[in-house]
Amino acid sequence: MPFQGEVVSIHIAPEAGAELHPVDEARVTATGIEGDRYASGGGKFSKNGGPGRAVTLVEAEALEALAREEGIELDPGALRRNIVTRDVPLNHLVGREFAVGDVVLRGVRLAEPCAYLAKKTTKEVLKVLAHRAGLRADVVREGAIKVGDRISPC
């Protein structure tokens, strides 16, 4: 499955419930993006444990669909995902490794919209973003990422 995408933006929040803020670049370790609540174990769902908690990604195209289909325009950080991508088929990366800049990630499962996300944004996200709210991934190789980095299959 060949594709060539890019990092549109990177978002982190220092603790559970905090607003995500954009950064131009970040260091990714085995536990996640440095400075983010999930890397430190302080995310809302950190206590649930298990794989797929290190990094979350969402397609810019999903945000655009939300605006087009429902007239709801959200800042990319509002979806509470770490990396916003463009031209990357995230749903097809479950169980696959892919490179994001120097980092290699493995897609674990889809990041479906949940009641917490709906509470933080609007209930319409539950319907409109079903099966396109992003991807949860684990870190295979640590490194640095920055806005504009290429994303490609390994």
mmCIF file of C-alpha atoms in Angstrom:
data_model
loop_
_atom_site.group_PDB
_atom_site.id
_atom_site.type_symbol
_atom_site.label_atom_id
_atom_site.label_comp_id
_atom_site.label_asym_id
_atom_site.label_seq_id
_atom_site.Cartn_x
_atom_site.Cartn_y
_atom_site.Cartn_z
ATOM 1 C CA MET A 1 0.000 0.000 0.000
ATOM 2 C CA PRO A 2 2.144 2.895 -1.196
ATOM 3 C CA PHE A 3 1.419 6.393 0.051
ATOM 4 C CA GLN A 4 3.345 9.549 0.778
ATOM 5 C CA GLY A 5 1.801 11.819 3.386
ATOM 6 C CA GLU A 6 2.953 14.493 5.763
ATOM 7 C CA VAL A 7 2.670 15.818 9.307
ATOM 8 C CA VAL A 8 0.343 18.835 9.277
ATOM 9 C CA SER A 9 0.558 19.597 12.997
ATOM 10 C CA ILE A 10 1.683 18.133 16.332
ATOM 11 C CA HIS A 11 -0.281 18.611 19.579
ATOM 12 C CA ILE A 12 0.464 17.855 23.215
ATOM 13 C CA ALA A 13 -1.237 18.431 26.560
ATOM 14 C CA PRO A 14 0.725 18.281 29.824
ATOM 15 C CA GLU A 15 -2.065 16.617 31.825
ATOM 16 C CA ALA A 16 -5.478 14.978 31.497
ATOM 17 C CA GLY A 17 -8.208 17.414 30.492
ATOM 18 C CA ALA A 18 -5.758 20.171 29.556
ATOM 19 C CA GLU A 19 -6.160 21.866 26.206
ATOM 20 C CA LEU A 20 -3.816 20.523 23.560
ATOM 21 C CA HIS A 21 -1.375 23.052 22.168
ATOM 22 C CA PRO A 22 0.609 22.863 18.944
ATOM 23 C CA VAL A 23 4.366 22.387 18.789
ATOM 24 C CA ASP A 24 6.584 22.570 15.715
ATOM 25 C CA GLU A 25 8.676 19.564 16.682
ATOM 26 C CA ALA A 26 8.845 16.927 19.379
ATOM 27 C CA ARG A 27 10.863 14.000 20.629
ATOM 28 C CA VAL A 28 9.078 10.642 20.606
ATOM 29 C CA THR A 29 10.092 7.975 23.125
ATOM 30 C CA ALA A 30 8.747 4.492 23.765
ATOM 31 C CA THR A 31 6.015 5.940 26.006
ATOM 32 C CA GLY A 32 4.924 8.711 23.619
ATOM 33 C CA ILE A 33 5.597 12.336 22.773
ATOM 34 C CA GLU A 34 7.696 14.117 25.388
ATOM 35 C CA GLY A 35 5.609 16.684 27.249
ATOM 36 C CA ASP A 36 2.312 14.921 26.495
ATOM 37 C CA ARG A 37 0.029 13.509 29.177
ATOM 38 C CA TYR A 38 0.172 9.964 27.817
ATOM 39 C CA ALA A 39 3.980 9.865 27.713
ATOM 40 C CA SER A 40 4.005 10.660 31.434
ATOM 41 C CA GLY A 41 1.117 8.311 32.264
ATOM 42 C CA GLY A 42 -1.197 11.201 33.162
ATOM 43 C CA GLY A 43 -3.754 10.877 30.353
ATOM 44 C CA LYS A 44 -7.472 10.397 31.049
ATOM 45 C CA PHE A 45 -7.282 6.784 29.865
ATOM 46 C CA SER A 46 -3.711 5.966 30.962
ATOM 47 C CA LYS A 47 -4.986 3.773 33.770
ATOM 48 C CA ASN A 48 -6.616 1.491 31.177
ATOM 49 C CA GLY A 49 -3.147 0.408 30.032
ATOM 50 C CA GLY A 50 -2.508 -1.781 27.046
ATOM 51 C CA PRO A 51 -1.058 -1.101 23.637
ATOM 52 C CA GLY A 52 -1.889 1.867 21.440
ATOM 53 C CA ARG A 53 -1.537 4.569 24.081
ATOM 54 C CA ALA A 54 1.777 6.137 23.005
ATOM 55 C CA VAL A 55 0.756 8.285 20.009
ATOM 56 C CA THR A 56 -2.535 9.154 18.355
ATOM 57 C CA LEU A 57 -2.988 10.401 14.805
ATOM 58 C CA VAL A 58 -5.900 11.847 12.855
ATOM 59 C CA GLU A 59 -6.319 12.785 9.199
ATOM 60 C CA ALA A 60 -6.748 16.462 8.308
ATOM 61 C CA GLU A 61 -9.302 15.166 5.822
ATOM 62 C CA ALA A 62 -11.507 14.003 8.730
ATOM 63 C CA LEU A 63 -11.552 17.523 10.166
ATOM 64 C CA GLU A 64 -12.421 18.863 6.729
ATOM 65 C CA ALA A 65 -15.265 16.330 6.429
ATOM 66 C CA LEU A 66 -16.647 17.452 9.801
ATOM 67 C CA ALA A 67 -16.712 21.036 8.548
ATOM 68 C CA ARG A 68 -18.178 20.091 5.161
ATOM 69 C CA GLU A 69 -20.802 17.591 6.364
ATOM 70 C CA GLU A 70 -21.901 19.199 9.634
ATOM 71 C CA GLY A 71 -20.663 22.787 9.389
ATOM 72 C CA ILE A 72 -18.516 22.192 12.491
ATOM 73 C CA GLU A 73 -15.067 23.704 12.272
ATOM 74 C CA LEU A 74 -12.678 22.533 14.966
ATOM 75 C CA ASP A 75 -9.079 23.408 15.631
ATOM 76 C CA PRO A 76 -6.925 20.327 14.915
ATOM 77 C CA GLY A 77 -6.004 20.051 18.604
ATOM 78 C CA ALA A 78 -9.679 19.879 19.590
ATOM 79 C CA LEU A 79 -9.840 16.225 18.508
ATOM 80 C CA ARG A 80 -7.258 15.429 21.215
ATOM 81 C CA ARG A 81 -4.966 13.552 18.816
ATOM 82 C CA ASN A 82 -1.206 14.134 18.810
ATOM 83 C CA ILE A 83 -0.417 14.193 15.097
ATOM 84 C CA VAL A 84 -2.585 15.567 12.296
ATOM 85 C CA THR A 85 -1.713 14.010 8.930
ATOM 86 C CA ARG A 86 -2.504 14.657 5.287
ATOM 87 C CA ASP A 87 -2.665 12.022 2.529
ATOM 88 C CA VAL A 88 -2.210 9.127 4.954
ATOM 89 C CA PRO A 89 -4.756 6.257 4.984
ATOM 90 C CA LEU A 90 -4.705 5.809 8.759
ATOM 91 C CA ASN A 91 -7.452 3.158 8.883
ATOM 92 C CA HIS A 92 -5.297 0.908 6.698
ATOM 93 C CA LEU A 93 -2.315 1.155 9.050
ATOM 94 C CA VAL A 94 -3.731 -1.015 11.842
ATOM 95 C CA GLY A 95 -1.144 -3.777 12.328
ATOM 96 C CA ARG A 96 1.392 -2.052 10.065
ATOM 97 C CA GLU A 97 4.586 -0.095 10.646
ATOM 98 C CA PHE A 98 5.091 3.349 9.142
ATOM 99 C CA ALA A 99 7.681 6.102 9.376
ATOM 100 C CA VAL A 100 6.948 9.603 10.645
ATOM 101 C CA GLY A 101 10.141 11.588 10.213
ATOM 102 C CA ASP A 102 12.824 9.660 12.166
ATOM 103 C CA VAL A 103 10.210 7.748 14.161
ATOM 104 C CA VAL A 104 8.691 4.380 13.299
ATOM 105 C CA LEU A 105 5.188 3.685 14.614
ATOM 106 C CA ARG A 106 2.968 0.603 14.517
ATOM 107 C CA GLY A 107 -0.759 1.138 14.130
ATOM 108 C CA VAL A 108 -2.606 -0.715 16.899
ATOM 109 C CA ARG A 109 -6.282 0.187 16.575
ATOM 110 C CA LEU A 110 -8.655 2.887 15.404
ATOM 111 C CA ALA A 111 -9.234 5.824 17.737
ATOM 112 C CA GLU A 112 -13.014 5.952 17.662
ATOM 113 C CA PRO A 113 -14.788 9.072 18.928
ATOM 114 C CA CYS A 114 -15.971 8.716 22.508
ATOM 115 C CA ALA A 115 -18.239 10.465 25.005
ATOM 116 C CA TYR A 116 -15.237 12.328 26.450
ATOM 117 C CA LEU A 117 -14.389 13.764 23.008
ATOM 118 C CA ALA A 118 -18.049 14.658 22.429
ATOM 119 C CA LYS A 119 -18.142 16.426 25.817
ATOM 120 C CA LYS A 120 -14.990 18.401 24.922
ATOM 121 C CA THR A 121 -16.296 19.334 21.440
ATOM 122 C CA THR A 122 -19.796 18.491 20.218
ATOM 123 C CA LYS A 123 -21.944 15.345 20.162
ATOM 124 C CA GLU A 124 -21.973 15.370 16.353
ATOM 125 C CA VAL A 125 -18.402 14.034 16.355
ATOM 126 C CA LEU A 126 -19.741 10.653 17.487
ATOM 127 C CA LYS A 127 -21.633 10.137 14.227
ATOM 128 C CA VAL A 128 -19.548 12.048 11.706
ATOM 129 C CA LEU A 129 -16.156 10.768 12.853
ATOM 130 C CA ALA A 130 -17.116 7.122 13.418
ATOM 131 C CA HIS A 131 -14.348 4.998 11.855
ATOM 132 C CA ARG A 132 -12.353 8.106 10.895
ATOM 133 C CA ALA A 133 -11.402 9.710 14.197
ATOM 134 C CA GLY A 134 -7.827 8.495 13.937
ATOM 135 C CA LEU A 135 -5.351 5.804 14.821
ATOM 136 C CA ARG A 136 -3.700 4.723 18.062
ATOM 137 C CA ALA A 137 -0.082 3.689 17.649
ATOM 138 C CA ASP A 138 2.897 2.341 19.548
ATOM 139 C CA VAL A 139 6.485 3.465 19.082
ATOM 140 C CA VAL A 140 8.798 0.982 17.340
ATOM 141 C CA ARG A 141 11.753 3.372 16.926
ATOM 142 C CA GLU A 142 12.232 6.557 18.926
ATOM 143 C CA GLY A 143 13.313 9.820 17.348
ATOM 144 C CA ALA A 144 12.227 13.310 16.432
ATOM 145 C CA ILE A 145 9.237 14.509 14.447
ATOM 146 C CA LYS A 146 8.408 17.931 13.099
ATOM 147 C CA VAL A 147 5.674 19.624 11.139
ATOM 148 C CA GLY A 148 6.195 18.925 7.452
ATOM 149 C CA ASP A 149 7.869 15.528 7.992
ATOM 150 C CA ARG A 150 7.057 12.815 5.481
ATOM 151 C CA ILE A 151 4.919 9.845 6.506
ATOM 152 C CA SER A 152 5.370 6.636 4.550
ATOM 153 C CA PRO A 153 5.004 2.873 4.949
ATOM 154 C CA CYS A 154 8.023 0.876 6.160
#
